Amino acid sequence: MKRPRNKAAERSATGLFMEDFMKFLFTASAAVVIFFQPCFLLAGMLDTAGLTEATTEAEIARARGVGRFAADRSSAAAVKAPPVESTQGHAHHGKCCAFKLVKCNLVIVYGKADGKDHEAVKNQVRDSAIFETLVEHLNFFIELPSELKLRLAMLGEENAYYDPEKKEIIISYELLKYFSDLVDLQKDMNADEKAELFVDLVFFVTLHELGHALIDIFDLPVTGKEEDVADQIASWIILKTFGDDDHRAVLSLVNASEWFVAEFDASALKVEDLEFAGSHSLDPQRFYNVIAWAYGFNPDAAVAALGADIGEFLTDERIESAAVEFDRIDRSFAVLLKKYLK
Ligand SMILES: [Zn+2]
Ligand SMILES: [Zn+2]
């Protein structure tokens, strides 16, 4: 579970101008449909994990062909392509490789949203098929033995968690609204960049909760903080499957790490003693972890995504060990999830 944030008052004061918000909704929807088709690079993960048996060359080629930076990418074609009905009963835009899907155990449930703002963000994510896109993508390479629900609901707070009793990932509309507001505050970003940031934030939190779900469902061994492992699983999936090239994947993860530092002001850092006893690493630590993994995965891509010298983000010791650290994570998940990857 994500530690509940307690700065609601401060945030609600930021307010959104309706005009800006509608503009954002439109661009976010368009950007997701046009630019975001993450069904492409499972090939990278599968190659590394040595699990290509189940995936034909043709499928990999087709998957690569619909990649965001693929040479033959055609926005118009992606938008005009007739939706493909999947067994989930939702329309699948574009030419995602997942049209081969025969059975899907990851089921999205849109709960009721209360209030204009939450209804708006619900419509935004539903109309742009953010979760459907992610589910189709995941379903292409992760085999779930039974149903896992991804439920969107009002929780009374900005939060997301996995419920092992009900086998449900719950993401609150309040959290989605918070992400929407957070994105809108990025004054130096254009509309496309804002839309991408929103998607990256939503995907990271969903994949973090999926990490908890996989640990529970597959009874994966964990000997450190499970919360850190959930961050590792989210980061690993993003880095290994989210781009036609490492740069896109790393940018997606670096974008998502914004969540951990959006409200972090080192000069005003004040941590309650008991926070050190929490199950989560502190937000700045989670941020630096993610940066270290991105850097360990591909140093050039990480530096490009950060737009700054890595020395501003990591200690010399962490920089030195980052590649080994990520390689260890990569090989660990390849072993732990081998039976469950398609
Ligand atoms: Zn968690
Ligand atoms: Zn896909």
mmCIF file of C-alpha atoms and ligand atoms in Angstrom:
data_model
loop_
_atom_site.group_PDB
_atom_site.id
_atom_site.type_symbol
_atom_site.label_atom_id
_atom_site.label_comp_id
_atom_site.label_asym_id
_atom_site.label_seq_id
_atom_site.Cartn_x
_atom_site.Cartn_y
_atom_site.Cartn_z
ATOM 1 C CA MET A 1 0.000 0.000 0.000
ATOM 2 C CA LYS A 2 1.036 3.475 -0.701
ATOM 3 C CA ARG A 3 1.431 5.496 2.422
ATOM 4 C CA PRO A 4 -1.495 7.929 2.436
ATOM 5 C CA ARG A 5 -0.433 11.458 1.770
ATOM 6 C CA ASN A 6 -1.722 14.134 4.034
ATOM 7 C CA LYS A 7 -1.430 17.309 2.088
ATOM 8 C CA ALA A 8 -4.911 17.333 0.637
ATOM 9 C CA ALA A 9 -5.651 20.851 1.770
ATOM 10 C CA GLU A 10 -2.512 22.211 0.188
ATOM 11 C CA ARG A 11 -3.257 20.474 -3.077
ATOM 12 C CA SER A 12 -6.910 21.347 -3.387
ATOM 13 C CA ALA A 13 -5.880 24.973 -3.073
ATOM 14 C CA THR A 14 -3.962 24.672 -6.316
ATOM 15 C CA GLY A 15 -7.254 24.301 -8.201
ATOM 16 C CA LEU A 16 -7.660 23.624 -11.871
ATOM 17 C CA PHE A 17 -9.103 26.024 -14.359
ATOM 18 C CA MET A 18 -11.827 24.136 -16.166
ATOM 19 C CA GLU A 19 -10.581 25.250 -19.537
ATOM 20 C CA ASP A 20 -7.114 23.894 -18.871
ATOM 21 C CA PHE A 21 -8.560 20.705 -17.563
ATOM 22 C CA MET A 22 -10.736 20.102 -20.617
ATOM 23 C CA LYS A 23 -7.754 20.847 -22.808
ATOM 24 C CA PHE A 24 -5.768 18.324 -20.833
ATOM 25 C CA LEU A 25 -8.497 15.701 -21.108
ATOM 26 C CA PHE A 26 -8.563 16.042 -24.828
ATOM 27 C CA THR A 27 -4.835 15.954 -25.327
ATOM 28 C CA ALA A 28 -4.401 13.127 -22.859
ATOM 29 C CA SER A 29 -6.955 11.011 -24.668
ATOM 30 C CA ALA A 30 -5.505 11.802 -28.048
ATOM 31 C CA ALA A 31 -1.956 11.228 -26.925
ATOM 32 C CA VAL A 32 -2.750 7.886 -25.419
ATOM 33 C CA VAL A 33 -4.531 6.666 -28.504
ATOM 34 C CA ILE A 34 -2.021 8.076 -30.922
ATOM 35 C CA PHE A 35 1.290 7.661 -29.172
ATOM 36 C CA PHE A 36 0.837 5.075 -26.558
ATOM 37 C CA GLN A 37 0.776 1.517 -27.709
ATOM 38 C CA PRO A 38 2.937 -0.353 -25.288
ATOM 39 C CA CYS A 39 2.381 -3.718 -26.868
ATOM 40 C CA PHE A 40 5.653 -3.652 -28.621
ATOM 41 C CA LEU A 41 8.555 -4.556 -26.622
ATOM 42 C CA LEU A 42 7.825 -7.632 -24.761
ATOM 43 C CA ALA A 43 10.321 -8.913 -27.221
ATOM 44 C CA GLY A 44 13.103 -7.253 -25.222
ATOM 45 C CA MET A 45 12.021 -8.888 -21.980
ATOM 46 C CA LEU A 46 11.409 -12.242 -23.538
ATOM 47 C CA ASP A 47 14.752 -12.240 -25.311
ATOM 48 C CA THR A 48 16.640 -11.514 -22.125
ATOM 49 C CA ALA A 49 14.672 -13.961 -20.066
ATOM 50 C CA GLY A 50 15.322 -16.656 -22.641
ATOM 51 C CA LEU A 51 11.616 -17.244 -22.977
ATOM 52 C CA THR A 52 11.068 -16.707 -26.663
ATOM 53 C CA GLU A 53 9.708 -20.190 -27.311
ATOM 54 C CA ALA A 54 6.098 -19.106 -27.014
ATOM 55 C CA THR A 55 6.568 -16.093 -29.258
ATOM 56 C CA THR A 56 7.125 -16.450 -32.945
ATOM 57 C CA GLU A 57 9.463 -14.182 -34.881
ATOM 58 C CA ALA A 58 6.480 -12.860 -36.765
ATOM 59 C CA GLU A 59 4.765 -11.854 -33.548
ATOM 60 C CA ILE A 60 7.879 -10.110 -32.311
ATOM 61 C CA ALA A 61 8.238 -8.305 -35.598
ATOM 62 C CA ARG A 62 4.612 -7.255 -35.516
ATOM 63 C CA ALA A 63 4.986 -6.166 -31.929
ATOM 64 C CA ARG A 64 8.015 -4.082 -32.793
ATOM 65 C CA GLY A 65 6.164 -2.644 -35.758
ATOM 66 C CA VAL A 66 3.567 -0.936 -33.631
ATOM 67 C CA GLY A 67 6.131 0.553 -31.284
ATOM 68 C CA ARG A 68 5.961 4.169 -30.458
ATOM 69 C CA PHE A 69 9.166 5.028 -32.243
ATOM 70 C CA ALA A 70 8.881 2.406 -34.917
ATOM 71 C CA ALA A 71 9.830 3.705 -38.331
ATOM 72 C CA ASP A 72 6.504 2.706 -39.827
ATOM 73 C CA ARG A 73 4.395 4.115 -37.058
ATOM 74 C CA SER A 74 1.345 5.785 -38.466
ATOM 75 C CA SER A 75 -0.721 7.829 -36.050
ATOM 76 C CA ALA A 76 -3.558 8.098 -38.507
ATOM 77 C CA ALA A 77 -3.652 4.363 -39.047
ATOM 78 C CA ALA A 78 -3.603 3.742 -35.334
ATOM 79 C CA VAL A 79 -6.529 6.057 -34.777
ATOM 80 C CA LYS A 80 -8.582 4.839 -37.727
ATOM 81 C CA ALA A 81 -7.992 1.147 -37.207
ATOM 82 C CA PRO A 82 -11.265 -0.477 -36.254
ATOM 83 C CA PRO A 83 -11.362 -1.536 -32.635
ATOM 84 C CA VAL A 84 -10.737 -5.215 -32.153
ATOM 85 C CA GLU A 85 -13.114 -6.948 -29.797
ATOM 86 C CA SER A 86 -11.338 -8.869 -27.117
ATOM 87 C CA THR A 87 -12.812 -11.424 -24.759
ATOM 88 C CA GLN A 88 -12.891 -8.703 -22.131
ATOM 89 C CA GLY A 89 -15.550 -6.938 -24.108
ATOM 90 C CA HIS A 90 -13.623 -3.719 -24.542
ATOM 91 C CA ALA A 91 -12.412 -2.129 -27.720
ATOM 92 C CA HIS A 92 -8.727 -2.500 -28.359
ATOM 93 C CA HIS A 93 -7.337 0.366 -30.364
ATOM 94 C CA GLY A 94 -4.662 0.094 -32.959
ATOM 95 C CA LYS A 95 -2.719 -2.956 -33.900
ATOM 96 C CA CYS A 96 -1.669 -4.176 -30.511
ATOM 97 C CA CYS A 97 -0.184 -7.628 -30.550
ATOM 98 C CA ALA A 98 -2.582 -8.599 -27.815
ATOM 99 C CA PHE A 99 -5.402 -9.129 -30.279
ATOM 100 C CA LYS A 100 -4.259 -12.737 -30.076
ATOM 101 C CA LEU A 101 -5.544 -12.789 -26.562
ATOM 102 C CA VAL A 102 -7.869 -15.684 -25.873
ATOM 103 C CA LYS A 103 -8.348 -15.507 -22.135
ATOM 104 C CA CYS A 104 -7.791 -12.636 -19.789
ATOM 105 C CA ASN A 105 -7.669 -12.982 -16.042
ATOM 106 C CA LEU A 106 -6.947 -9.332 -15.364
ATOM 107 C CA VAL A 107 -10.325 -7.666 -15.241
ATOM 108 C CA ILE A 108 -10.938 -3.931 -14.995
ATOM 109 C CA VAL A 109 -13.866 -2.724 -12.930
ATOM 110 C CA TYR A 110 -14.875 0.934 -13.003
ATOM 111 C CA GLY A 111 -16.541 1.762 -9.722
ATOM 112 C CA LYS A 112 -18.707 4.782 -9.134
ATOM 113 C CA ALA A 113 -16.952 8.127 -9.025
ATOM 114 C CA ASP A 114 -18.354 10.853 -6.785
ATOM 115 C CA GLY A 115 -18.287 14.492 -7.727
ATOM 116 C CA LYS A 116 -17.529 16.359 -10.916
ATOM 117 C CA ASP A 117 -13.737 16.154 -10.638
ATOM 118 C CA HIS A 118 -13.630 12.435 -9.955
ATOM 119 C CA GLU A 119 -16.160 11.713 -12.677
ATOM 120 C CA ALA A 120 -14.025 13.742 -15.065
ATOM 121 C CA VAL A 121 -10.889 11.772 -14.266
ATOM 122 C CA LYS A 122 -12.841 8.504 -14.482
ATOM 123 C CA ASN A 123 -14.082 9.446 -17.957
ATOM 124 C CA GLN A 124 -10.590 10.522 -18.896
ATOM 125 C CA VAL A 125 -8.961 7.197 -18.044
ATOM 126 C CA ARG A 126 -11.844 5.166 -19.447
ATOM 127 C CA ASP A 127 -12.132 7.080 -22.711
ATOM 128 C CA SER A 128 -8.392 6.954 -23.276
ATOM 129 C CA ALA A 129 -8.300 3.239 -22.387
ATOM 130 C CA ILE A 130 -5.210 3.659 -20.238
ATOM 131 C CA PHE A 131 -5.914 0.642 -18.054
ATOM 132 C CA GLU A 132 -7.190 -1.487 -20.920
ATOM 133 C CA THR A 133 -3.971 -0.777 -22.804
ATOM 134 C CA LEU A 134 -1.866 -1.797 -19.827
ATOM 135 C CA VAL A 135 -3.922 -4.922 -19.160
ATOM 136 C CA GLU A 136 -3.710 -6.072 -22.764
ATOM 137 C CA HIS A 137 0.009 -5.483 -22.647
ATOM 138 C CA LEU A 138 0.511 -7.418 -19.430
ATOM 139 C CA ASN A 139 -1.751 -10.192 -20.539
ATOM 140 C CA PHE A 140 0.507 -10.801 -23.469
ATOM 141 C CA PHE A 141 3.321 -12.025 -21.295
ATOM 142 C CA ILE A 142 2.082 -12.773 -17.790
ATOM 143 C CA GLU A 143 -0.063 -15.825 -17.195
ATOM 144 C CA LEU A 144 -2.379 -15.399 -14.227
ATOM 145 C CA PRO A 145 -3.883 -18.625 -12.869
ATOM 146 C CA SER A 146 -7.138 -17.004 -11.780
ATOM 147 C CA GLU A 147 -9.010 -13.747 -11.917
ATOM 148 C CA LEU A 148 -7.319 -10.621 -10.627
ATOM 149 C CA LYS A 149 -9.496 -7.531 -10.546
ATOM 150 C CA LEU A 150 -8.223 -4.041 -11.145
ATOM 151 C CA ARG A 151 -10.882 -1.935 -9.472
ATOM 152 C CA LEU A 152 -11.187 1.828 -9.650
ATOM 153 C CA ALA A 153 -13.122 3.229 -6.746
ATOM 154 C CA MET A 154 -13.605 6.088 -4.321
ATOM 155 C CA LEU A 155 -11.502 5.415 -1.202
ATOM 156 C CA GLY A 156 -11.780 8.732 0.578
ATOM 157 C CA GLU A 157 -8.053 9.259 0.097
ATOM 158 C CA GLU A 158 -5.331 9.239 -2.530
ATOM 159 C CA ASN A 159 -4.340 5.634 -2.321
ATOM 160 C CA ALA A 160 -3.889 2.360 -4.137
ATOM 161 C CA TYR A 161 -3.485 -1.080 -2.652
ATOM 162 C CA TYR A 162 -3.715 -4.782 -3.264
ATOM 163 C CA ASP A 163 -6.274 -6.807 -1.327
ATOM 164 C CA PRO A 164 -4.998 -10.405 -1.021
ATOM 165 C CA GLU A 165 -8.338 -11.654 0.347
ATOM 166 C CA LYS A 166 -10.375 -10.434 -2.602
ATOM 167 C CA LYS A 167 -7.530 -10.706 -5.133
ATOM 168 C CA GLU A 168 -8.099 -7.114 -6.126
ATOM 169 C CA ILE A 169 -5.939 -4.159 -6.967
ATOM 170 C CA ILE A 170 -7.770 -1.014 -5.934
ATOM 171 C CA ILE A 171 -6.827 2.392 -7.261
ATOM 172 C CA SER A 172 -8.733 5.370 -6.008
ATOM 173 C CA TYR A 173 -10.201 8.069 -8.189
ATOM 174 C CA GLU A 174 -8.770 10.454 -5.624
ATOM 175 C CA LEU A 175 -5.261 9.263 -6.519
ATOM 176 C CA LEU A 176 -5.973 9.631 -10.231
ATOM 177 C CA LYS A 177 -7.254 13.146 -9.579
ATOM 178 C CA TYR A 178 -4.098 13.879 -7.605
ATOM 179 C CA PHE A 179 -1.967 12.699 -10.546
ATOM 180 C CA SER A 180 -4.057 14.835 -12.873
ATOM 181 C CA ASP A 181 -3.458 17.893 -10.700
ATOM 182 C CA LEU A 182 0.217 17.067 -10.318
ATOM 183 C CA VAL A 183 0.599 16.856 -14.083
ATOM 184 C CA ASP A 184 -1.176 20.142 -14.580
ATOM 185 C CA LEU A 185 1.312 21.863 -12.297
ATOM 186 C CA GLN A 186 4.173 21.049 -14.683
ATOM 187 C CA LYS A 187 4.280 24.444 -16.341
ATOM 188 C CA ASP A 188 7.392 23.653 -18.388
ATOM 189 C CA MET A 189 5.717 20.732 -20.170
ATOM 190 C CA ASN A 190 3.684 20.849 -23.347
ATOM 191 C CA ALA A 191 0.340 19.062 -23.649
ATOM 192 C CA ASP A 192 1.814 15.851 -25.040
ATOM 193 C CA GLU A 193 4.424 15.672 -22.308
ATOM 194 C CA LYS A 194 1.751 16.214 -19.678
ATOM 195 C CA ALA A 195 -0.383 13.459 -21.151
ATOM 196 C CA GLU A 196 2.605 11.114 -21.103
ATOM 197 C CA LEU A 197 3.465 12.009 -17.528
ATOM 198 C CA PHE A 198 -0.079 11.189 -16.439
ATOM 199 C CA VAL A 199 0.038 7.800 -18.145
ATOM 200 C CA ASP A 200 3.478 7.055 -16.686
ATOM 201 C CA LEU A 201 2.297 7.857 -13.164
ATOM 202 C CA VAL A 202 -0.823 5.710 -13.536
ATOM 203 C CA PHE A 203 1.155 2.813 -14.959
ATOM 204 C CA PHE A 204 3.794 2.895 -12.245
ATOM 205 C CA VAL A 205 1.296 2.821 -9.397
ATOM 206 C CA THR A 206 -0.710 0.069 -11.104
ATOM 207 C CA LEU A 207 2.398 -2.010 -11.720
ATOM 208 C CA HIS A 208 3.548 -1.490 -8.128
ATOM 209 C CA GLU A 209 0.250 -2.952 -6.926
ATOM 210 C CA LEU A 210 0.540 -5.691 -9.525
ATOM 211 C CA GLY A 211 3.907 -6.442 -7.930
ATOM 212 C CA HIS A 212 2.166 -7.076 -4.594
ATOM 213 C CA ALA A 213 -0.414 -9.184 -6.411
ATOM 214 C CA LEU A 214 2.219 -11.329 -8.154
ATOM 215 C CA ILE A 215 4.072 -11.838 -4.864
ATOM 216 C CA ASP A 216 0.814 -13.034 -3.290
ATOM 217 C CA ILE A 217 -0.598 -15.067 -6.159
ATOM 218 C CA PHE A 218 2.670 -16.825 -7.040
ATOM 219 C CA ASP A 219 3.869 -16.872 -3.431
ATOM 220 C CA LEU A 220 7.165 -15.375 -4.581
ATOM 221 C CA PRO A 221 10.023 -15.419 -2.063
ATOM 222 C CA VAL A 222 10.762 -11.962 -0.652
ATOM 223 C CA THR A 223 13.428 -11.387 1.967
ATOM 224 C CA GLY A 224 13.611 -7.595 2.014
ATOM 225 C CA LYS A 225 10.937 -4.955 2.266
ATOM 226 C CA GLU A 226 8.063 -6.089 0.083
ATOM 227 C CA GLU A 227 7.337 -2.453 -0.758
ATOM 228 C CA ASP A 228 10.788 -2.089 -2.289
ATOM 229 C CA VAL A 229 10.269 -5.304 -4.244
ATOM 230 C CA ALA A 230 6.938 -3.994 -5.572
ATOM 231 C CA ASP A 231 8.805 -0.904 -6.792
ATOM 232 C CA GLN A 232 11.398 -3.200 -8.357
ATOM 233 C CA ILE A 233 8.745 -5.220 -10.181
ATOM 234 C CA ALA A 234 7.091 -2.060 -11.504
ATOM 235 C CA SER A 235 10.441 -0.638 -12.610
ATOM 236 C CA TRP A 236 11.557 -3.916 -14.151
ATOM 237 C CA ILE A 237 8.377 -4.283 -16.216
ATOM 238 C CA ILE A 238 8.613 -0.679 -17.393
ATOM 239 C CA LEU A 239 12.314 -0.852 -18.252
ATOM 240 C CA LYS A 240 12.111 -4.211 -19.978
ATOM 241 C CA THR A 241 8.843 -3.876 -21.896
ATOM 242 C CA PHE A 242 7.831 -0.257 -22.309
ATOM 243 C CA GLY A 243 9.672 0.955 -25.305
ATOM 244 C CA ASP A 244 10.975 0.317 -28.723
ATOM 245 C CA ASP A 245 14.224 1.525 -27.326
ATOM 246 C CA ASP A 246 15.684 1.925 -23.869
ATOM 247 C CA HIS A 247 15.284 5.684 -23.993
ATOM 248 C CA ARG A 248 11.493 5.531 -24.145
ATOM 249 C CA ALA A 249 11.302 2.984 -21.328
ATOM 250 C CA VAL A 250 13.734 4.862 -19.104
ATOM 251 C CA LEU A 251 11.906 8.131 -19.716
ATOM 252 C CA SER A 252 8.654 6.483 -18.687
ATOM 253 C CA LEU A 253 10.165 5.329 -15.396
ATOM 254 C CA VAL A 254 11.925 8.620 -14.685
ATOM 255 C CA ASN A 255 8.629 10.394 -15.363
ATOM 256 C CA ALA A 256 6.851 8.135 -12.895
ATOM 257 C CA SER A 257 9.456 8.794 -10.199
ATOM 258 C CA GLU A 258 8.127 12.351 -10.134
ATOM 259 C CA TRP A 259 5.463 10.969 -7.824
ATOM 260 C CA PHE A 260 7.987 10.489 -5.053
ATOM 261 C CA VAL A 261 9.517 13.928 -5.215
ATOM 262 C CA ALA A 262 6.634 16.126 -6.297
ATOM 263 C CA GLU A 263 6.165 17.331 -2.748
ATOM 264 C CA PHE A 264 9.701 16.793 -1.586
ATOM 265 C CA ASP A 265 11.598 19.832 -0.506
ATOM 266 C CA ALA A 266 14.962 18.905 0.974
ATOM 267 C CA SER A 267 15.297 22.230 2.758
ATOM 268 C CA ALA A 268 11.973 21.673 4.496
ATOM 269 C CA LEU A 269 12.436 17.976 5.152
ATOM 270 C CA LYS A 270 10.766 16.939 8.320
ATOM 271 C CA VAL A 271 10.180 13.274 8.917
ATOM 272 C CA GLU A 272 8.104 12.024 11.791
ATOM 273 C CA ASP A 273 10.081 9.429 13.732
ATOM 274 C CA LEU A 274 7.547 6.705 13.111
ATOM 275 C CA GLU A 275 7.868 7.103 9.359
ATOM 276 C CA PHE A 276 11.213 5.361 9.668
ATOM 277 C CA ALA A 277 9.351 2.350 11.048
ATOM 278 C CA GLY A 278 6.968 2.173 8.101
ATOM 279 C CA SER A 279 6.779 -0.639 5.592
ATOM 280 C CA HIS A 280 7.628 1.751 2.769
ATOM 281 C CA SER A 281 10.997 3.278 2.186
ATOM 282 C CA LEU A 282 10.712 7.048 2.444
ATOM 283 C CA ASP A 283 9.597 8.765 -0.743
ATOM 284 C CA PRO A 284 13.022 10.270 -1.539
ATOM 285 C CA GLN A 285 14.590 6.838 -1.098
ATOM 286 C CA ARG A 286 12.050 5.334 -3.475
ATOM 287 C CA PHE A 287 12.886 8.085 -5.943
ATOM 288 C CA TYR A 288 16.643 7.444 -5.761
ATOM 289 C CA ASN A 289 16.087 3.684 -5.988
ATOM 290 C CA VAL A 290 14.139 4.070 -9.203
ATOM 291 C CA ILE A 291 16.779 6.405 -10.617
ATOM 292 C CA ALA A 292 19.507 3.906 -9.691
ATOM 293 C CA TRP A 293 17.673 1.060 -11.447
ATOM 294 C CA ALA A 294 17.063 3.180 -14.544
ATOM 295 C CA TYR A 295 20.736 4.140 -14.565
ATOM 296 C CA GLY A 296 21.809 0.547 -13.988
ATOM 297 C CA PHE A 297 19.600 -0.556 -16.879
ATOM 298 C CA ASN A 298 20.953 2.011 -19.336
ATOM 299 C CA PRO A 299 23.224 4.834 -18.110
ATOM 300 C CA ASP A 300 23.010 6.906 -21.298
ATOM 301 C CA ALA A 301 19.222 6.714 -21.433
ATOM 302 C CA ALA A 302 18.952 7.616 -17.749
ATOM 303 C CA VAL A 303 21.189 10.657 -18.079
ATOM 304 C CA ALA A 304 19.231 11.746 -21.153
ATOM 305 C CA ALA A 305 15.903 11.322 -19.347
ATOM 306 C CA LEU A 306 17.120 13.186 -16.284
ATOM 307 C CA GLY A 307 18.704 15.921 -18.354
ATOM 308 C CA ALA A 308 21.426 16.265 -15.769
ATOM 309 C CA ASP A 309 24.633 14.716 -14.564
ATOM 310 C CA ILE A 310 23.984 11.468 -12.721
ATOM 311 C CA GLY A 311 26.204 12.770 -9.921
ATOM 312 C CA GLU A 312 23.377 15.137 -9.001
ATOM 313 C CA PHE A 313 21.146 12.155 -8.251
ATOM 314 C CA LEU A 314 23.293 9.287 -7.036
ATOM 315 C CA THR A 315 26.337 8.869 -4.850
ATOM 316 C CA ASP A 316 29.560 7.627 -6.464
ATOM 317 C CA GLU A 317 29.136 4.317 -4.687
ATOM 318 C CA ARG A 318 25.590 3.835 -6.057
ATOM 319 C CA ILE A 319 26.672 4.906 -9.543
ATOM 320 C CA GLU A 320 29.457 2.301 -9.454
ATOM 321 C CA SER A 321 27.153 -0.499 -8.366
ATOM 322 C CA ALA A 322 24.011 0.433 -10.319
ATOM 323 C CA ALA A 323 24.618 -1.898 -13.268
ATOM 324 C CA VAL A 324 25.257 -4.867 -10.991
ATOM 325 C CA GLU A 325 22.216 -3.943 -8.896
ATOM 326 C CA PHE A 326 19.882 -3.844 -11.872
ATOM 327 C CA ASP A 327 21.372 -6.977 -13.380
ATOM 328 C CA ARG A 328 20.687 -8.797 -10.121
ATOM 329 C CA ILE A 329 17.067 -7.610 -10.122
ATOM 330 C CA ASP A 330 16.670 -8.572 -13.767
ATOM 331 C CA ARG A 331 18.037 -12.077 -13.329
ATOM 332 C CA SER A 332 16.093 -12.585 -10.099
ATOM 333 C CA PHE A 333 12.729 -11.815 -11.707
ATOM 334 C CA ALA A 334 13.622 -13.843 -14.773
ATOM 335 C CA VAL A 335 14.072 -16.827 -12.451
ATOM 336 C CA LEU A 336 11.186 -16.110 -10.081
ATOM 337 C CA LEU A 337 8.661 -15.429 -12.828
ATOM 338 C CA LYS A 338 9.928 -17.908 -15.388
ATOM 339 C CA LYS A 339 7.018 -20.313 -14.900
ATOM 340 C CA TYR A 340 4.485 -17.518 -15.206
ATOM 341 C CA LEU A 341 5.751 -15.625 -18.218
ATOM 342 C CA LYS A 342 4.136 -16.625 -21.472
HETATM 343 ZN ZN ZN B 1 2.944 -1.108 -1.983
HETATM 344 ZN ZN ZN B 2 -0.055 -5.364 -26.327
#
